[in-house]
């Protein structure tokens, strides 16, 4: 093995060696390694180039907080995942990974030159550079910046994997399986609670997995973890979710968990889901998210080979990897001493421990002394050496506010610790308050907004014994009880010290290239510039400098930026405030969010009973809401226009059959049914006789047309109401609203019957001859069943509601039969129509036919600002009714203004020219923008029956303009149009009554 | 996703519900008696409460009934749910868990 693999230790499987690839080169690793630990074992520290300046970067951390080591990992061309943190990528045989944001290679990067121009692309450069000329943004600046500054590339093919989705409920959800989380889960489970314990890592145990010194109940920390996990696994009321990140805390204790299922598997089974999104509703939540070590901010602190002290310990004790050969330690916290001692014991030379503190006491410092390690107090770092890897550290000596250069020490690695920042992310996401703890120099959870509790170091309780006690007490509390579980712990006590902000520099200057936010390349100079330019609010500084806005959400940078800001503004930290934590805690894939909702399952599809017949006939379908509707039925090589022309002519000359099943249908029943409709619709209903129907218009209270449809009275107390296809659900809800909340005095029941009935429209001069032989118990003659007549009877022995109605202007029937019989009845009618030249027609022809008659479609001729009168339907309003929904609004004077947009017809001079729907209308030619727009085209078709194009439009004062010439300005010039009546065909309505 | 207590069915996820806007805005019995300003106030004027808000919900994918709720808009916690037609309940405390 390589010289950086420790002789012993770690949780890797040394008996097995596997190969992986990074930037085209093959390396060896052991099962249990992460990509990060495997690269370090091979002596590779340079793993990426930074976002803005393309500076060479190495690993800073060992966990999810890693800001630098973003890599692309792929199995094949469709499975490429960019921006993964190398620290969380588990090694498997044959893993292929590459670094990002470098061209052509990591070691030589052209854009590395950005560093030379860094003074031009500092804070706020997006806002003040490249401002002119405007067009250059799109063509020059933005593409160049995007090329230079960026993250990984997106995969180019559709994601072939499956993503699962599961809802779960539990009494106690514990997030994080370190000492605090494990003890909380154990205490809650002991109380009989249903527990879910999740942890983002492959192995549960948190920091205990890299702790080789602490003893719990006489066991090593990792042995204790194993025993607790065994106990929890055996409990059927406990669910353990490893590789599962709680990424979002949503209202009412609803948490989003992302479980990685196959990312670590060399050859996932094809039917195995790749990730699972858990949506957990927890009665109680226990957050045990731990703490993140803070980097120290000093000039040149971003060179490869400079990393967090605890990360170095994790690499050594969990992965058996030495981070370097000669290590300099810079610290403000005792814990780095343990790392130094561990490294020392593994044979790594510790060049110096540079401690920022004036005094250090305690066991660890004594052990370091005893081991002969040089300890330098009152230290600061004033610079580093090296290009692609650190080669030395320049120490400074602090005395009071004075900083003097001390000496330069050669090293190949610097490990640093500024102390620990509690991970309050989920607590903050849950809208819990944060409070500043002066003694810890940290924000910790304050008042909660949800039923949630934080335990252990994420609330500032440090140390294994304290965390176990806190977890036990709180886990039991969450389960509604108390616990008698106690733990015997032998551990080294550490002082809770730390350093926040930037290490002092000679002359009190910020120093060069002292990075605060590694991922977004934000330095102390950028923050200082923002303050000089007047930015004082932490939220403003964040956005101006982009500090904390990268994919790591500032896990390692927020506190240092805040403290630097507070020092610059001469305010205490809590007075500067903290930016809000947002979900996701770590990035979540789109696949996980999409889950099963892809392809055919993306959106539910509604099909009518006649759908398959239409499909067999070669119908072309269109989406109308969730419905699939047959748009036209092409024959031979017909295009849509040819098919529609043929269908329309056939309906007008012979007979057409149309599937109108998608119409909304509501049965309104009860002694007060007529009164209910009287109050709701603009029309009169009291005088509608049984066996008759009427065209009804529904307005909202604001007086604008909301829906329309035919309403039939089947009995004194029973109405069959139809709505538009798209309006079915909202009209039903609208009715329920009035019935339940305004007119509870009415005895009425509403039932949606949209899907219970197939509706077959039979239209054309031959319609009666086609229908007659099939029906029994009804007389369909013009005398017995006049236009708008309704009757119940049988067709082919099937009970039907027969409406004599027409949306084409021809003699027409709408046959309502139970959906189960829809297809059979349809086929019977179609067969009966063969001698009469029957054709099936689709929605496109339906549109043309109704437009020829000037019938409106709600949502096409209306747009939520049209009154019944605007669309020429004032005749439908029950003039003597004291009230109906919308009546009061229609009485407002503005509703009668002469220049309201009114529905008219339009004819073009060129009969072949079909206007564009949505085109604007002006009243004089040759206008320059901004033109005075007086209306727009709402419907426009070629009419084969009439031999010319027709259009409907809404035009200011339109009805008074009939006969005038108006203009439709188009890119090709003004199109003159003549304003006409809305009825283009059979204006006397003779055919309707045939 | 909110967890909403239907007074008829019990706690159900927000997905089952449709929001119905501010509660206790009765449609005037005789709209014709209102002048334009009064009518406009009924039609359009709604509170934008920071704090306890009385609002309507419909259990659209459940029992289909409208009901009223008091929700704290700063926390999204429901403080009370009650049936249509019932008076707005008095609250002893300003907040608390749902
Ligand atoms: Zn309900």
mmCIF file of N, CA and C in Angstrom, chain A residues 804-880:
data_model
loop_
_atom_site.group_PDB
_atom_site.id
_atom_site.type_symbol
_atom_site.label_atom_id
_atom_site.label_comp_id
_atom_site.label_asym_id
_atom_site.label_seq_id
_atom_site.Cartn_x
_atom_site.Cartn_y
_atom_site.Cartn_z
ATOM 1 N N UNK A 804 -81.974 17.160 -26.485
ATOM 2 C CA UNK A 804 -81.932 17.665 -27.853
ATOM 3 C C UNK A 804 -81.262 19.039 -27.803
ATOM 4 N N UNK A 805 -79.970 19.024 -27.961
ATOM 5 C CA UNK A 805 -79.185 20.265 -27.881
ATOM 6 C C UNK A 805 -78.166 20.258 -29.005
ATOM 7 N N UNK A 806 -77.614 21.410 -29.258
ATOM 8 C CA UNK A 806 -76.698 21.526 -30.387
ATOM 9 C C UNK A 806 -75.621 22.547 -30.085
ATOM 10 N N UNK A 807 -74.396 22.123 -30.287
ATOM 11 C CA UNK A 807 -73.273 23.066 -30.173
ATOM 12 C C UNK A 807 -72.672 23.299 -31.558
ATOM 13 N N UNK A 808 -73.467 22.891 -32.576
ATOM 14 C CA UNK A 808 -72.997 23.032 -33.955
ATOM 15 C C UNK A 808 -73.932 23.902 -34.781
ATOM 16 N N UNK A 809 -75.135 24.098 -34.283
ATOM 17 C CA UNK A 809 -76.125 24.816 -35.067
ATOM 18 C C UNK A 809 -76.962 23.904 -35.936
ATOM 19 N N UNK A 810 -76.664 22.593 -35.922
ATOM 20 C CA UNK A 810 -77.465 21.625 -36.665
ATOM 21 C C UNK A 810 -78.454 20.959 -35.721
ATOM 22 N N UNK A 811 -79.379 20.226 -36.316
ATOM 23 C CA UNK A 811 -80.218 19.343 -35.514
ATOM 24 C C UNK A 811 -79.273 18.445 -34.708
ATOM 25 N N UNK A 812 -79.492 18.398 -33.384
ATOM 26 C CA UNK A 812 -78.513 17.647 -32.611
ATOM 27 C C UNK A 812 -79.082 16.998 -31.369
ATOM 28 N N UNK A 813 -78.452 15.924 -30.990
ATOM 29 C CA UNK A 813 -78.804 15.222 -29.749
ATOM 30 C C UNK A 813 -77.540 14.958 -28.946
ATOM 31 N N UNK A 814 -77.694 14.988 -27.635
ATOM 32 C CA UNK A 814 -76.606 14.507 -26.780
ATOM 33 C C UNK A 814 -77.158 13.351 -25.963
ATOM 34 N N UNK A 815 -76.555 12.203 -26.174
ATOM 35 C CA UNK A 815 -77.047 10.983 -25.544
ATOM 36 C C UNK A 815 -76.169 10.676 -24.335
ATOM 37 N N UNK A 816 -76.774 10.732 -23.148
ATOM 38 C CA UNK A 816 -76.045 10.420 -21.907
ATOM 39 C C UNK A 816 -76.377 8.987 -21.490
ATOM 40 N N UNK A 817 -75.355 8.137 -21.465
ATOM 41 C CA UNK A 817 -75.565 6.758 -20.998
ATOM 42 C C UNK A 817 -74.501 6.435 -19.954
ATOM 43 N N UNK A 818 -74.799 5.480 -19.050
ATOM 44 C CA UNK A 818 -73.777 5.108 -18.060
ATOM 45 C C UNK A 818 -72.461 4.760 -18.764
ATOM 46 N N UNK A 819 -71.361 5.221 -18.190
ATOM 47 C CA UNK A 819 -70.063 5.117 -18.869
ATOM 48 C C UNK A 819 -69.715 3.691 -19.281
ATOM 49 N N UNK A 820 -70.160 2.727 -18.467
ATOM 50 C CA UNK A 820 -69.837 1.341 -18.803
ATOM 51 C C UNK A 820 -70.393 0.951 -20.174
ATOM 52 N N UNK A 821 -71.470 1.615 -20.606
ATOM 53 C CA UNK A 821 -72.104 1.283 -21.882
ATOM 54 C C UNK A 821 -71.746 2.296 -22.966
ATOM 55 N N UNK A 822 -70.895 3.267 -22.616
ATOM 56 C CA UNK A 822 -70.590 4.353 -23.550
ATOM 57 C C UNK A 822 -70.073 3.849 -24.882
ATOM 58 N N UNK A 823 -69.123 2.943 -24.821
ATOM 59 C CA UNK A 823 -68.507 2.482 -26.067
ATOM 60 C C UNK A 823 -69.494 1.682 -26.914
ATOM 61 N N UNK A 824 -70.295 0.827 -26.234
ATOM 62 C CA UNK A 824 -71.248 -0.023 -26.966
ATOM 63 C C UNK A 824 -72.297 0.838 -27.669
ATOM 64 N N UNK A 825 -72.807 1.821 -26.952
ATOM 65 C CA UNK A 825 -73.833 2.681 -27.545
ATOM 66 C C UNK A 825 -73.229 3.503 -28.683
ATOM 67 N N UNK A 826 -72.008 3.998 -28.446
ATOM 68 C CA UNK A 826 -71.305 4.765 -29.484
ATOM 69 C C UNK A 826 -71.196 3.934 -30.770
ATOM 70 N N UNK A 827 -70.789 2.682 -30.609
ATOM 71 C CA UNK A 827 -70.589 1.845 -31.798
ATOM 72 C C UNK A 827 -71.924 1.544 -32.478
ATOM 73 N N UNK A 828 -72.980 1.394 -31.660
ATOM 74 C CA UNK A 828 -74.306 1.132 -32.241
ATOM 75 C C UNK A 828 -74.764 2.341 -33.060
ATOM 76 N N UNK A 829 -74.535 3.533 -32.521
ATOM 77 C CA UNK A 829 -74.933 4.743 -33.243
ATOM 78 C C UNK A 829 -74.100 4.887 -34.518
ATOM 79 N N UNK A 830 -72.836 4.583 -34.388
ATOM 80 C CA UNK A 830 -71.939 4.721 -35.537
ATOM 81 C C UNK A 830 -72.390 3.767 -36.659
ATOM 82 N N UNK A 831 -72.754 2.553 -36.253
ATOM 83 C CA UNK A 831 -73.222 1.574 -37.253
ATOM 84 C C UNK A 831 -74.522 2.037 -37.881
ATOM 85 N N UNK A 832 -75.410 2.547 -37.028
ATOM 86 C CA UNK A 832 -76.700 3.027 -37.526
ATOM 87 C C UNK A 832 -76.519 4.209 -38.476
ATOM 88 N N UNK A 833 -75.435 4.943 -38.303
ATOM 89 C CA UNK A 833 -75.211 6.141 -39.120
ATOM 90 C C UNK A 833 -74.539 5.861 -40.445
ATOM 91 N N UNK A 834 -74.068 4.632 -40.633
ATOM 92 C CA UNK A 834 -73.311 4.340 -41.861
ATOM 93 C C UNK A 834 -74.096 4.675 -43.128
ATOM 94 N N UNK A 835 -75.359 4.263 -43.199
ATOM 95 C CA UNK A 835 -76.093 4.588 -44.441
ATOM 96 C C UNK A 835 -76.280 6.093 -44.628
ATOM 97 N N UNK A 836 -76.114 6.845 -43.567
ATOM 98 C CA UNK A 836 -76.356 8.290 -43.626
ATOM 99 C C UNK A 836 -75.065 9.089 -43.725
ATOM 100 N N UNK A 837 -73.961 8.415 -43.916
ATOM 101 C CA UNK A 837 -72.684 9.125 -44.095
ATOM 102 C C UNK A 837 -72.129 9.705 -42.806
ATOM 103 N N UNK A 838 -72.374 9.024 -41.691
ATOM 104 C CA UNK A 838 -71.902 9.529 -40.396
ATOM 105 C C UNK A 838 -70.375 9.567 -40.356
ATOM 106 N N UNK A 839 -69.820 10.602 -39.747
ATOM 107 C CA UNK A 839 -68.357 10.663 -39.525
ATOM 108 C C UNK A 839 -68.099 10.998 -38.066
ATOM 109 N N UNK A 840 -67.064 10.421 -37.503
ATOM 110 C CA UNK A 840 -66.641 10.897 -36.177
ATOM 111 C C UNK A 840 -65.879 12.203 -36.352
ATOM 112 N N UNK A 841 -66.125 13.140 -35.461
ATOM 113 C CA UNK A 841 -65.353 14.380 -35.531
ATOM 114 C C UNK A 841 -64.760 14.704 -34.166
ATOM 115 N N UNK A 842 -63.701 15.497 -34.187
ATOM 116 C CA UNK A 842 -62.971 15.769 -32.951
ATOM 117 C C UNK A 842 -63.157 17.190 -32.469
ATOM 118 N N UNK A 843 -62.388 17.542 -31.474
ATOM 119 C CA UNK A 843 -62.551 18.856 -30.834
ATOM 120 C C UNK A 843 -62.235 20.007 -31.787
ATOM 121 N N UNK A 844 -61.343 19.763 -32.752
ATOM 122 C CA UNK A 844 -60.999 20.856 -33.664
ATOM 123 C C UNK A 844 -62.210 21.234 -34.526
ATOM 124 N N UNK A 845 -62.881 20.227 -35.049
ATOM 125 C CA UNK A 845 -64.088 20.501 -35.831
ATOM 126 C C UNK A 845 -65.181 21.084 -34.946
ATOM 127 N N UNK A 846 -65.290 20.560 -33.748
ATOM 128 C CA UNK A 846 -66.271 21.099 -32.803
ATOM 129 C C UNK A 846 -66.057 22.600 -32.638
ATOM 130 N N UNK A 847 -64.773 23.001 -32.529
ATOM 131 C CA UNK A 847 -64.454 24.426 -32.371
ATOM 132 C C UNK A 847 -64.882 25.226 -33.589
ATOM 133 N N UNK A 848 -64.602 24.708 -34.776
ATOM 134 C CA UNK A 848 -64.951 25.435 -35.998
ATOM 135 C C UNK A 848 -66.464 25.562 -36.108
ATOM 136 N N UNK A 849 -67.154 24.448 -35.870
ATOM 137 C CA UNK A 849 -68.612 24.433 -36.030
ATOM 138 C C UNK A 849 -69.290 25.416 -35.077
ATOM 139 N N UNK A 850 -68.797 25.448 -33.847
ATOM 140 C CA UNK A 850 -69.441 26.359 -32.882
ATOM 141 C C UNK A 850 -69.072 27.811 -33.199
ATOM 142 N N UNK A 851 -67.843 28.044 -33.714
ATOM 143 C CA UNK A 851 -67.452 29.409 -34.053
ATOM 144 C C UNK A 851 -68.266 29.923 -35.245
ATOM 145 N N UNK A 852 -68.585 29.022 -36.174
ATOM 146 C CA UNK A 852 -69.434 29.423 -37.311
ATOM 147 C C UNK A 852 -70.779 29.936 -36.815
ATOM 148 N N UNK A 853 -71.186 29.430 -35.649
ATOM 149 C CA UNK A 853 -72.463 29.861 -35.058
ATOM 150 C C UNK A 853 -72.280 30.973 -34.020
ATOM 151 N N UNK A 854 -71.049 31.356 -33.756
ATOM 152 C CA UNK A 854 -70.797 32.417 -32.787
ATOM 153 C C UNK A 854 -70.973 31.981 -31.343
ATOM 154 N N UNK A 855 -70.964 30.661 -31.090
ATOM 155 C CA UNK A 855 -71.053 30.166 -29.708
ATOM 156 C C UNK A 855 -69.694 30.357 -29.028
ATOM 157 N N UNK A 856 -69.730 30.882 -27.833
ATOM 158 C CA UNK A 856 -68.463 31.141 -27.147
ATOM 159 C C UNK A 856 -67.933 29.884 -26.456
ATOM 160 N N UNK A 857 -66.636 29.902 -26.190
ATOM 161 C CA UNK A 857 -66.044 28.933 -25.271
ATOM 162 C C UNK A 857 -65.484 29.732 -24.102
ATOM 163 N N UNK A 858 -65.974 29.390 -22.911
ATOM 164 C CA UNK A 858 -65.488 30.092 -21.727
ATOM 165 C C UNK A 858 -63.997 29.800 -21.566
ATOM 166 N N UNK A 859 -63.225 30.836 -21.402
ATOM 167 C CA UNK A 859 -61.777 30.661 -21.306
ATOM 168 C C UNK A 859 -61.091 30.956 -22.631
ATOM 169 N N UNK A 860 -61.887 30.980 -23.723
ATOM 170 C CA UNK A 860 -61.302 31.361 -25.014
ATOM 171 C C UNK A 860 -61.836 32.745 -25.414
ATOM 172 N N UNK A 861 -63.161 32.866 -25.434
ATOM 173 C CA UNK A 861 -63.731 34.202 -25.691
ATOM 174 C C UNK A 861 -63.748 35.038 -24.411
ATOM 175 N N UNK A 862 -63.714 34.365 -23.276
ATOM 176 C CA UNK A 862 -63.691 35.112 -22.011
ATOM 177 C C UNK A 862 -62.338 34.925 -21.349
ATOM 178 N N UNK A 863 -61.966 35.891 -20.510
ATOM 179 C CA UNK A 863 -60.662 35.798 -19.837
ATOM 180 C C UNK A 863 -60.756 36.223 -18.381
ATOM 181 N N UNK A 864 -61.947 36.103 -17.804
ATOM 182 C CA UNK A 864 -62.085 36.473 -16.399
ATOM 183 C C UNK A 864 -62.392 37.948 -16.203
ATOM 184 N N UNK A 865 -62.504 38.699 -17.346
ATOM 185 C CA UNK A 865 -62.890 40.118 -17.222
ATOM 186 C C UNK A 865 -64.064 40.432 -18.146
ATOM 187 N N UNK A 866 -64.746 39.382 -18.615
ATOM 188 C CA UNK A 866 -65.850 39.597 -19.555
ATOM 189 C C UNK A 866 -67.181 39.343 -18.857
ATOM 190 N N UNK A 867 -68.100 40.288 -18.996
ATOM 191 C CA UNK A 867 -69.439 40.116 -18.446
ATOM 192 C C UNK A 867 -70.282 39.354 -19.468
ATOM 193 N N UNK A 868 -71.445 38.852 -19.038
ATOM 194 C CA UNK A 868 -72.317 38.198 -20.023
ATOM 195 C C UNK A 868 -72.618 39.123 -21.205
ATOM 196 N N UNK A 869 -72.837 40.395 -20.914
ATOM 197 C CA UNK A 869 -73.149 41.324 -22.004
ATOM 198 C C UNK A 869 -71.953 41.499 -22.937
ATOM 199 N N UNK A 870 -70.749 41.501 -22.392
ATOM 200 C CA UNK A 870 -69.549 41.652 -23.224
ATOM 201 C C UNK A 870 -69.490 40.578 -24.305
ATOM 202 N N UNK A 871 -69.946 39.387 -23.984
ATOM 203 C CA UNK A 871 -69.890 38.304 -24.969
ATOM 204 C C UNK A 871 -71.265 38.058 -25.593
ATOM 205 N N UNK A 872 -72.121 39.102 -25.510
ATOM 206 C CA UNK A 872 -73.394 39.050 -26.234
ATOM 207 C C UNK A 872 -74.435 38.139 -25.637
ATOM 208 N N UNK A 873 -74.379 37.912 -24.335
ATOM 209 C CA UNK A 873 -75.291 36.962 -23.717
ATOM 210 C C UNK A 873 -76.233 37.611 -22.705
ATOM 211 N N UNK A 874 -76.415 38.925 -22.827
ATOM 212 C CA UNK A 874 -77.275 39.573 -21.828
ATOM 213 C C UNK A 874 -78.707 39.049 -21.902
ATOM 214 N N UNK A 875 -79.079 38.462 -23.072
ATOM 215 C CA UNK A 875 -80.433 37.909 -23.201
ATOM 216 C C UNK A 875 -80.681 36.785 -22.196
ATOM 217 N N UNK A 876 -79.616 36.159 -21.733
ATOM 218 C CA UNK A 876 -79.792 35.000 -20.850
ATOM 219 C C UNK A 876 -80.096 35.404 -19.412
ATOM 220 N N UNK A 877 -79.807 36.660 -19.074
ATOM 221 C CA UNK A 877 -79.952 37.092 -17.680
ATOM 222 C C UNK A 877 -81.421 37.227 -17.305
ATOM 223 N N UNK A 878 -81.782 36.628 -16.190
ATOM 224 C CA UNK A 878 -83.137 36.755 -15.673
ATOM 225 C C UNK A 878 -83.331 38.166 -15.140
ATOM 226 N N UNK A 879 -84.002 39.005 -15.932
ATOM 227 C CA UNK A 879 -84.038 40.440 -15.611
ATOM 228 C C UNK A 879 -84.829 40.739 -14.344
ATOM 229 N N UNK A 880 -85.788 39.894 -14.027
ATOM 230 C CA UNK A 880 -86.654 40.220 -12.894
ATOM 231 C C UNK A 880 -86.161 39.591 -11.590
#
